[in-house]
Short mmCIF file of C-alpha atoms in Angstrom, two decimals:
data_model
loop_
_atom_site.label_atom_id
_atom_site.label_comp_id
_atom_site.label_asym_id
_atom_site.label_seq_id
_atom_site.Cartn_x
_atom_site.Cartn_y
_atom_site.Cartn_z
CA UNK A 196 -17.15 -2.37 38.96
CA UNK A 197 -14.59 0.00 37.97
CA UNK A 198 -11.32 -2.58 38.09
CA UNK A 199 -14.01 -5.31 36.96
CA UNK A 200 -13.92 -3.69 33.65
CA UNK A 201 -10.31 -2.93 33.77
CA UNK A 202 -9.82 -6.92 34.40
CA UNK A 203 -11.89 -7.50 31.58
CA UNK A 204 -10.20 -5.69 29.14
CA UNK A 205 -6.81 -6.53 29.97
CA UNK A 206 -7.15 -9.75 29.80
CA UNK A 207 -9.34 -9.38 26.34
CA UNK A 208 -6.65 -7.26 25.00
CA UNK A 209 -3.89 -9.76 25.93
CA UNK A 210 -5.82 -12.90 24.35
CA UNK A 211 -5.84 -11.16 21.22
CA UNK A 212 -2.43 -9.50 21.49
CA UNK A 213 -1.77 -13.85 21.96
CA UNK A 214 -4.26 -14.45 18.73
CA UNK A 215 -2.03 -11.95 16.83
CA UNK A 216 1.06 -13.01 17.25
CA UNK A 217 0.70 -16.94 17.00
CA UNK A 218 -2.14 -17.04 14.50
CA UNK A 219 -2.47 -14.04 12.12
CA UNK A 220 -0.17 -15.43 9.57
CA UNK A 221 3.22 -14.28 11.18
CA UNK A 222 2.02 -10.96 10.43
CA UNK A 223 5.03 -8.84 11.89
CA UNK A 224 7.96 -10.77 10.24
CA UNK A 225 9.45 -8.72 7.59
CA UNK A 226 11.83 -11.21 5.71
CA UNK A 227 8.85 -11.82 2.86
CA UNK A 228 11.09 -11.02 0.04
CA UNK A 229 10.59 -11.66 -3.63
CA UNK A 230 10.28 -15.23 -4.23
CA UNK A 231 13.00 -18.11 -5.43
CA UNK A 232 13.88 -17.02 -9.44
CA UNK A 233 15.95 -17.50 -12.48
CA UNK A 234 15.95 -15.81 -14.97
CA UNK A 235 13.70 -16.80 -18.36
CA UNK A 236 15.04 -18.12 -21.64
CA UNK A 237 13.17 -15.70 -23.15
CA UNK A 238 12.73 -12.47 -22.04
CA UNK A 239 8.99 -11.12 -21.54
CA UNK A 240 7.71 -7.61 -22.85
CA UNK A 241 6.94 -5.41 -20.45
CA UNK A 242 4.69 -1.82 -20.74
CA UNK A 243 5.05 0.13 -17.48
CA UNK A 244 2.32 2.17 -17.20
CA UNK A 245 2.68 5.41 -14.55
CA UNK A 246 -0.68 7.66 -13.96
CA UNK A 247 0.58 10.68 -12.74
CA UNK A 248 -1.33 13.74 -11.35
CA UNK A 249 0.35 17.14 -10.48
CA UNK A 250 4.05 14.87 -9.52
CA UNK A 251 6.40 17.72 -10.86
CA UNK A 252 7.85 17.58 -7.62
CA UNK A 253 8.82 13.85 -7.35
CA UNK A 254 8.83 12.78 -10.87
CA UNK A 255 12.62 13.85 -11.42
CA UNK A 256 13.74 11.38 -8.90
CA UNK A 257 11.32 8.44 -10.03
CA UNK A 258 10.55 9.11 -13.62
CA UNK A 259 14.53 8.45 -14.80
CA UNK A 260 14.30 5.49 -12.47
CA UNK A 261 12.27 3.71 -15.00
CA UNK A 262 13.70 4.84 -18.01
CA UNK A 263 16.99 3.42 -16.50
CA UNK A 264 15.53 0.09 -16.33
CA UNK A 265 18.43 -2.49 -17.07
CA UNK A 266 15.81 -5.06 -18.73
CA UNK A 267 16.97 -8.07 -21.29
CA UNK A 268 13.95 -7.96 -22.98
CA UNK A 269 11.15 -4.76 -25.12
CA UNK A 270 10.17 -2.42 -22.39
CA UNK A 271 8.40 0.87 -22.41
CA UNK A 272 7.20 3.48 -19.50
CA UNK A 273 3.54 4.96 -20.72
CA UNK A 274 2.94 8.04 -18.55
CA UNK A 275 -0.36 9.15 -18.08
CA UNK A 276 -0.71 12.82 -17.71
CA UNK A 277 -4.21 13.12 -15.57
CA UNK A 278 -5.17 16.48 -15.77
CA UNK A 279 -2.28 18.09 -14.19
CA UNK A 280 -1.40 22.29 -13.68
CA UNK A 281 2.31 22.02 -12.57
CA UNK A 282 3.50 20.61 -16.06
CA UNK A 283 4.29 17.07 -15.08
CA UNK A 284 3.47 16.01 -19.08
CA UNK A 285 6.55 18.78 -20.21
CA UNK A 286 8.50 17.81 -17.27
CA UNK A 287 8.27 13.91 -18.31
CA UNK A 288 8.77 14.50 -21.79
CA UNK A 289 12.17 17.01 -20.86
CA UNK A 290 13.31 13.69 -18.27
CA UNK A 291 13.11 11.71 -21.03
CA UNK A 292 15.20 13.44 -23.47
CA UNK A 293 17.92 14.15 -20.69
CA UNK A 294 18.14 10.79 -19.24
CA UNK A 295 18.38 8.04 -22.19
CA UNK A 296 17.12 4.75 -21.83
CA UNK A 297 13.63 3.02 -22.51
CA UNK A 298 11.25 5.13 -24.30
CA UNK A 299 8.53 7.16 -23.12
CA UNK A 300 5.06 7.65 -24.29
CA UNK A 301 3.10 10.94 -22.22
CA UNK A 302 -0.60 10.94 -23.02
CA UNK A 303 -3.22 12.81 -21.43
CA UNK A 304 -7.29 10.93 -20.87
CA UNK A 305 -9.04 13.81 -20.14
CA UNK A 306 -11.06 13.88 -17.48
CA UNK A 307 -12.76 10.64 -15.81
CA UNK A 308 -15.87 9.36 -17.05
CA UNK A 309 -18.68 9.36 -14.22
CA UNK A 310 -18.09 6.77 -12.34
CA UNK A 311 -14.43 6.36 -12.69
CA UNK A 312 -11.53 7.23 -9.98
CA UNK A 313 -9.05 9.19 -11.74
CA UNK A 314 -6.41 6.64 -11.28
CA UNK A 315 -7.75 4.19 -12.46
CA UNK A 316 -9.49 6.50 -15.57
CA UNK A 317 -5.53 7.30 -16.39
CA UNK A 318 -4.94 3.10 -16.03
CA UNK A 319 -7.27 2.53 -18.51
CA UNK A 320 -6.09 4.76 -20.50
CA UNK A 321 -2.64 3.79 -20.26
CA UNK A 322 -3.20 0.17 -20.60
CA UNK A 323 -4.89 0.56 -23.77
CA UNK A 324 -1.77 2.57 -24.97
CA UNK A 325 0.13 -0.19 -24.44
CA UNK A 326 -2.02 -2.97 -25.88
CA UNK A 327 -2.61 -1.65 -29.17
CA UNK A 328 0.42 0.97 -29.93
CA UNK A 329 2.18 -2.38 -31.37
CA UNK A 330 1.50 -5.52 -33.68
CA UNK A 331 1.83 -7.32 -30.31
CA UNK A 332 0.38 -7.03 -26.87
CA UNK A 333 3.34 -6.73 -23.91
CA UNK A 334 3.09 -9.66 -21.94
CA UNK A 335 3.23 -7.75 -18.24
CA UNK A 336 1.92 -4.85 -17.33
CA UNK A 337 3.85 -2.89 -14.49
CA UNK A 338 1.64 -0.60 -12.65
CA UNK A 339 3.80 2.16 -10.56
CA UNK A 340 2.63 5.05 -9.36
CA UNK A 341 4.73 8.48 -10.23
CA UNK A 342 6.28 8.96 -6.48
CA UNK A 343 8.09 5.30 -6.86
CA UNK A 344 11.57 4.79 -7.60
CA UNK A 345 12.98 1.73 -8.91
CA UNK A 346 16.81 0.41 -8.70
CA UNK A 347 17.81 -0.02 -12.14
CA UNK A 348 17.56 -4.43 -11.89
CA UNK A 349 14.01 -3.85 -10.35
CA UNK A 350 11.62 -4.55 -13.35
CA UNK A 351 14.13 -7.49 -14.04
CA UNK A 352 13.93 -9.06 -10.56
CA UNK A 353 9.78 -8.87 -10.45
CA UNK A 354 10.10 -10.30 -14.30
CA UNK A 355 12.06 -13.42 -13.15
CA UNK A 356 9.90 -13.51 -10.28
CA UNK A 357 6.67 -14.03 -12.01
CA UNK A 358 8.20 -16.01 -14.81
CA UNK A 359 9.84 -18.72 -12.33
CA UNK A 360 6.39 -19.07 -9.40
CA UNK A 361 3.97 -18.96 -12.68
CA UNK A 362 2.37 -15.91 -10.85
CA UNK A 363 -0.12 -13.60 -12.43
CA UNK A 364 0.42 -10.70 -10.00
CA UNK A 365 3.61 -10.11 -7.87
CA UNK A 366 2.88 -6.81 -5.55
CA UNK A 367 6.44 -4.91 -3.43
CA UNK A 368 4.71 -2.65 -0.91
CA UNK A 369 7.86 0.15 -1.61
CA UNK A 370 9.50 1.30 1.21
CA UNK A 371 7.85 4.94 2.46
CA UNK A 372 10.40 7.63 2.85
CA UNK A 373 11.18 8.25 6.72
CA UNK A 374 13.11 11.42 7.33
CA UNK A 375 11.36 13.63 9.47
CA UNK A 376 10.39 12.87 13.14
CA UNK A 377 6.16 12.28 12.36
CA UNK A 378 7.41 9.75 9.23
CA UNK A 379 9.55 7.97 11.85
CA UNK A 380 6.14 7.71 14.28
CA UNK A 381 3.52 6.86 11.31
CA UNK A 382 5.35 5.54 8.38
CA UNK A 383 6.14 2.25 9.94
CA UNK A 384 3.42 1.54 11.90
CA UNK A 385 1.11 2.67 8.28
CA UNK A 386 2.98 -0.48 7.19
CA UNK A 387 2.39 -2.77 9.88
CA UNK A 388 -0.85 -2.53 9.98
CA UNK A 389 -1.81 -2.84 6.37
CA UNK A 390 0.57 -6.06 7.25
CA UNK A 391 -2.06 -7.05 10.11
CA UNK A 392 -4.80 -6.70 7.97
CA UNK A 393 -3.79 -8.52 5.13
CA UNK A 394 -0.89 -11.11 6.28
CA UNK A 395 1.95 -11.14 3.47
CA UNK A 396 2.83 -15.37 3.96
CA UNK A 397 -1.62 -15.73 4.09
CA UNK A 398 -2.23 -13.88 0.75
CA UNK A 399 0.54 -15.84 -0.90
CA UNK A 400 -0.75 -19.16 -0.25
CA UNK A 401 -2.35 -20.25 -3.60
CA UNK A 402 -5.40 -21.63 -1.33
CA UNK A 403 -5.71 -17.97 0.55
CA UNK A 404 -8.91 -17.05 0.61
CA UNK A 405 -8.35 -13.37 0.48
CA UNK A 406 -6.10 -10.82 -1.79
CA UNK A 407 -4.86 -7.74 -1.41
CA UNK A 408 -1.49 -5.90 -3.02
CA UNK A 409 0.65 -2.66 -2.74
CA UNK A 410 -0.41 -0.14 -5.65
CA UNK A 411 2.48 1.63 -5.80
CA UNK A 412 4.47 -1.60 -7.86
CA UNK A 413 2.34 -4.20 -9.38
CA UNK A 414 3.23 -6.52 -12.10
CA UNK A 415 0.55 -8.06 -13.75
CA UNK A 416 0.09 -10.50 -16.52
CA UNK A 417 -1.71 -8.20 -19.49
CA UNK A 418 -3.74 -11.96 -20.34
CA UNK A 419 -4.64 -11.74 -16.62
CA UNK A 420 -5.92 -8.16 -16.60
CA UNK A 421 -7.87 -8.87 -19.90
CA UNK A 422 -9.64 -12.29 -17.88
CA UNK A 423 -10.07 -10.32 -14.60
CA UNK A 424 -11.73 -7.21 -17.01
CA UNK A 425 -8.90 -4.77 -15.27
CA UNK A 426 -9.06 -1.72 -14.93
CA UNK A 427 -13.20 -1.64 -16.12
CA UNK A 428 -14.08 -4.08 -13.39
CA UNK A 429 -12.74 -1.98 -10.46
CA UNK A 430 -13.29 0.94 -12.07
CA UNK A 431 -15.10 3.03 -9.03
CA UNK A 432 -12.55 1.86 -6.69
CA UNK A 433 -10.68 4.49 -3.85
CA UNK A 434 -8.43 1.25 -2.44
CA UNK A 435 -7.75 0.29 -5.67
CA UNK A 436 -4.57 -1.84 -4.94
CA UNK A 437 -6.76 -4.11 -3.13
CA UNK A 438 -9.51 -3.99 -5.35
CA UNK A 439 -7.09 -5.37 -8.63
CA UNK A 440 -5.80 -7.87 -6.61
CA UNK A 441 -8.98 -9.55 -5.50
CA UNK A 442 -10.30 -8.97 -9.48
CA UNK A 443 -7.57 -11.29 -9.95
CA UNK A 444 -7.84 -13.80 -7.66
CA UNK A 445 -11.74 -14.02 -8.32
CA UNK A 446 -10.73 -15.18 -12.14
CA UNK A 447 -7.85 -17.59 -10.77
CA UNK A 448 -5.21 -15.67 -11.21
CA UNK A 449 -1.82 -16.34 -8.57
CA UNK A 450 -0.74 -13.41 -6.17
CA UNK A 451 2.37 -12.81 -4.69
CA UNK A 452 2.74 -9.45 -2.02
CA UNK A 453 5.47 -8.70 -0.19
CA UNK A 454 8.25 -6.06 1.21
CA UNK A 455 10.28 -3.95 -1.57
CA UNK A 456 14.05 -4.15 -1.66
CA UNK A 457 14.65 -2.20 -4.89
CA UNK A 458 11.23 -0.06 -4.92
CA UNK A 459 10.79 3.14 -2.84
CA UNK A 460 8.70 5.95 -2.06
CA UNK A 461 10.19 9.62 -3.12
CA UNK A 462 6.91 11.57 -1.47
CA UNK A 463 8.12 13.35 1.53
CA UNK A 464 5.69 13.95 4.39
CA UNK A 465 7.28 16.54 6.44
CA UNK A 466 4.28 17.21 8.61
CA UNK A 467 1.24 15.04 10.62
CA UNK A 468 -1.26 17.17 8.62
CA UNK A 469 0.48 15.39 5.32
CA UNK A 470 0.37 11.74 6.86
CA UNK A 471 -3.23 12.73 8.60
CA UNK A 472 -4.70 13.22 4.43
CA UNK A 473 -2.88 10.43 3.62
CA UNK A 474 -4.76 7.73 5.83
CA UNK A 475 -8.20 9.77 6.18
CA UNK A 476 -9.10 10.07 2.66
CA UNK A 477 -9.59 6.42 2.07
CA UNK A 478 -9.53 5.36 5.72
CA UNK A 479 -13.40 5.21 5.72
CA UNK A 480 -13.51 3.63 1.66
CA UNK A 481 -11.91 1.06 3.41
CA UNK A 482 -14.42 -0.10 5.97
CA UNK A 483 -17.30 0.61 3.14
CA UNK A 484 -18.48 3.69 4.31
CA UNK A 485 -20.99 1.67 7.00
CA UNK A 486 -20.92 3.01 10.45
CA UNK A 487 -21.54 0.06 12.50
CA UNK A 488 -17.81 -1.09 10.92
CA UNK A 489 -15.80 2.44 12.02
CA UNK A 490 -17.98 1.23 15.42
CA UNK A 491 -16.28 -1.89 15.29
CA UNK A 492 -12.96 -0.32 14.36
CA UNK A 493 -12.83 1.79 17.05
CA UNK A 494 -13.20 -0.29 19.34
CA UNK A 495 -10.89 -2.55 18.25
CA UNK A 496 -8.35 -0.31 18.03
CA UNK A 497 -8.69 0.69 21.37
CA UNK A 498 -8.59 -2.57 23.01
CA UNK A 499 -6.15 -4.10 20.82
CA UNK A 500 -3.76 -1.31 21.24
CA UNK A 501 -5.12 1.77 24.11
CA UNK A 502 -5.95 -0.81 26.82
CA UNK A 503 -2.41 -2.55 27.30
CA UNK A 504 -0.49 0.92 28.22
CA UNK A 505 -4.13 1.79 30.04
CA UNK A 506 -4.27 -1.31 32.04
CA UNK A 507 -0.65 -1.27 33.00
CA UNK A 508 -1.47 1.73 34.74
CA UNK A 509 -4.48 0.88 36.56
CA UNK A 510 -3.20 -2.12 37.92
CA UNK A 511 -0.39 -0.68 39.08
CA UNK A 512 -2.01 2.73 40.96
CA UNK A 513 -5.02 0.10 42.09
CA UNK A 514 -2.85 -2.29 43.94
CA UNK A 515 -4.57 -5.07 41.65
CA UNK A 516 -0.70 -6.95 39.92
CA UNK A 517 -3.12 -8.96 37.65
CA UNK A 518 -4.20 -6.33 35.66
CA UNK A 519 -0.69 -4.78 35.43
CA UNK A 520 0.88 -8.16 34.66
CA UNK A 521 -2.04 -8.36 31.80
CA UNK A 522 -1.45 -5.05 30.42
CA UNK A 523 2.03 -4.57 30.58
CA UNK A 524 2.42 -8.70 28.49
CA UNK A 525 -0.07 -7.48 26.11
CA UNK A 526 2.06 -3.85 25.59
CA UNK A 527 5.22 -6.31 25.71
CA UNK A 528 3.58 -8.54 22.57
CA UNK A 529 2.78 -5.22 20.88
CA UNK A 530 5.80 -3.42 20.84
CA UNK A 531 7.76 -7.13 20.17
CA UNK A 532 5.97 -7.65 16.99
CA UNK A 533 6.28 -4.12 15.70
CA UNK A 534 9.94 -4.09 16.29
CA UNK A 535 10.97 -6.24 12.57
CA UNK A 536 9.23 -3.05 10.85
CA UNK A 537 11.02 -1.14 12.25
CA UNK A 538 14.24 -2.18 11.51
CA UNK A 539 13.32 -2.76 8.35
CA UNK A 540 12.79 1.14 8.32
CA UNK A 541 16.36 1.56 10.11
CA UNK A 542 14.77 3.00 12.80
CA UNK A 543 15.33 3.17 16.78
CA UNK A 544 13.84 0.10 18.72
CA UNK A 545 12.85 2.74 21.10
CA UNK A 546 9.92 4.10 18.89
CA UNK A 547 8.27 0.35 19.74
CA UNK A 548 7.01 1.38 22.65
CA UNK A 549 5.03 4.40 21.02
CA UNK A 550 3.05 2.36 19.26
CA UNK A 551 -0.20 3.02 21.13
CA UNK A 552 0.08 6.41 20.60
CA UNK A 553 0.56 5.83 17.08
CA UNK A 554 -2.59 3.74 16.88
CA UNK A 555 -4.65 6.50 19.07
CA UNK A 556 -3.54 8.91 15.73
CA UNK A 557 -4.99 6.15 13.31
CA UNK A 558 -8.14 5.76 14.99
CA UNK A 559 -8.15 9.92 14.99
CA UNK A 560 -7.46 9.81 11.23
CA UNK A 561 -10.21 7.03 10.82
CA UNK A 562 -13.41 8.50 12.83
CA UNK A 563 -11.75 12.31 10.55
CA UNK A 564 -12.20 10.46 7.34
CA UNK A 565 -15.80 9.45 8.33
CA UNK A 566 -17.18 13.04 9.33
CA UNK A 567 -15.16 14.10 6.15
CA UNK A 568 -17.21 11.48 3.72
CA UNK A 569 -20.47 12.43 5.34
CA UNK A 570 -19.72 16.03 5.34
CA UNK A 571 -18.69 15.69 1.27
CA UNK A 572 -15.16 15.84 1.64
CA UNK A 573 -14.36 12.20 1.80
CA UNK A 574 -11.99 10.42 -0.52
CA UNK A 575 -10.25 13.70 -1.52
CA UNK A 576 -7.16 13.31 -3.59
CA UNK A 577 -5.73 16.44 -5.38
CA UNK A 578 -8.59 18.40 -6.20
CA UNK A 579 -10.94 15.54 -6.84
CA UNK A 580 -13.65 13.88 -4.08
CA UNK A 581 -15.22 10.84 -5.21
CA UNK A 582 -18.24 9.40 -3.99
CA UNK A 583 -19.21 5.93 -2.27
CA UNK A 584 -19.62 3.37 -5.46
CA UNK A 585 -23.41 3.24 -4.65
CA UNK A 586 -23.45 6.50 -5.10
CA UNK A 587 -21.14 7.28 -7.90
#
């Protein structure tokens, strides 16, 4: 009965290692880029609006990043001081005078209004800033969070972008720092699988049915965020990249999400306890907080990616080659598709392989941010812990 349910599972975990890799939208190819552009006639304001919360430590390598933006046309950075005690406001406001370029508003919301996240609290605020400070309103919004650094053409390239496709939202999932040994094991694979679950060339067809986009660089038409009732609408959101974007597709609005070339990440994290808060706190937000979907998650994790290396085994040690032959194709598939993300990370193909172990630390990380939510300690993010929307 034993090598029964071996069989089983091999072969269950190599049909959908097959289902992955020809039908879930090309998932693991990495060469979705910005789209086709040229640059517009005319030039379309642009507020950049940063919510930033205790960043002293990053915000001199991102900050002067987007005052450096090399942009034809008005452009301003709005940072939004929430409620920080390591002086990220003075340290903004000191960046600014140091490093010339486009100017720099730093206001502070106060704390979140029940019911708010306090990102999206400082959006609000932010975005308000920046449609009433002039006669006009900007036309784009560009939503970056204060641990991203952009090349100097960056704003310019996602401008020309939107301008050329007629897109209301263009997303660049910014490429994670990978220094230390557990970024090299996590970081990649974190990427892949948000890639999985929300195929880049599947959310960019304007039929797609779903939406999703990166929250650490989104560019969004300030007409669009006004129709899709942005930030208000999403407003108790943990996920909120996700959140906006399907706000905006529910109105109509066109989406574009893909891999950064001139946007990355400047938050280190040296250690697995740093990547482990990272995933857990919203790791259960994003399955809804109902059990019988971490059920479902679990087990899908460990078919999908424990059973291959598992299987493998067995059917080698049992004398039973179909198994192995299943296991060891459906480990093959894995670590083939997760080999473009890592290159794209400049990192050794030899990590491929690891994957399942990788996974087996996701699935840790998920089932820890369940016991956290239920224990009150779910969704924690720098001193704050927000409760489930039906219970916020």
């Amino acid at each position: 009965m034993g090598l029964l349910t071996a069989a089983c599972a091999a072969y269950a975990s190599l049909a959908a290692w097959l289902w992955l890799t020809l039908a879930q939208g090309m998932f693991w190819r990495t060469d979705v880029r910005l789209p086709p552009r040229t640059a517009p006639t005319h030039w379309p304001s642009v507020a950049i609006v940063v919510p930033a919360r205790d960043e002293a430590e990053v915000l001199p390598r991102s900050l002067p990043s987007l005052i450096a933006q090399d942009y034809p046309g008005e452009a301003e950075v709005i940072l939004v001081d929430d409620g920080s005690t390591d002086g990220t406001g003075e340290l903004a406001r000191r960046l600014a005078r140091e490093n010339p370029g486009l100017p720099l508003t730093v206001a502070t919301p106060g704390d979140p209004a029940a019911g708010w996240t306090g990102k999206l609290w400082a959006l609000r605020h932010g975005i308000r800033i920046a449609r009433t400070a002039h006669a006009t309103e900007p036309d784009f919004l560009l939503l970056t969070d204060a641990d991203i650094a952009h090349e100097p053409d960056s704003l310019r390239e996602l401008v020309a972008a939107a301008t050329s496709a007629d897109l209301d939202l263009v997303s660049q999932m910014a490429r994670l720092r990978v220094v230390g040994g557990w970024e090299r094991l996590v970081v990649p694979a974190f990427v892949y699988f948000f890639a999985q679950l929300y195929p880049f060339r599947r959310i960019n067809r304007p039929s797609a049915r779903t939406a999703a986009a990166a929250g650490g660089c989104v560019l969004l038409r300030t007409t669009t965020a006004v129709r899709a009732g942005i930030p208000d609408s999403i407003r108790q959101a943990v996920i909120d990249d996700v959140s906006l974007a399907r706000a905006v597709h529910r109105c109509g609005g066109r989406i574009w999400l893909g891999l950064a070339e001139r946007v990355d990440s400047v938050r280190p994290y040296p250690a697995l306890a740093d990547l482990w808060r990272m995933v857990s706190r919203s790791a259960y937000a994003q399955l809804s907080h109902q059990p019988l979907l971490l059920a479902g998650t679990v087990a899908g994790l460990a078919l999908v990616y424990l059973v291959p290396p598992a299987a493998l085994l067995t059917g080698l040690s049992a004398g039973r080659p179909a198994i192995a032959w299943a296991g060891g194709l459906a480990w093959l598939l894995m670590a083939g598709t997760y080999l473009p993300m890592l290159r794209y990370y400049r990192q050794p193909a030899a990590l491929a392989p690891l994957l399942p172990f990788t996974a087996l630390l996701y699935l840790l990380m998920t089932v820890d941010s369940a016991v956290q939510h239920y224990r009150g300690r779910g969704a924690s993010w720098k001193g704050r812990t927000y409760a489930r929307p039906s219970d916020a």
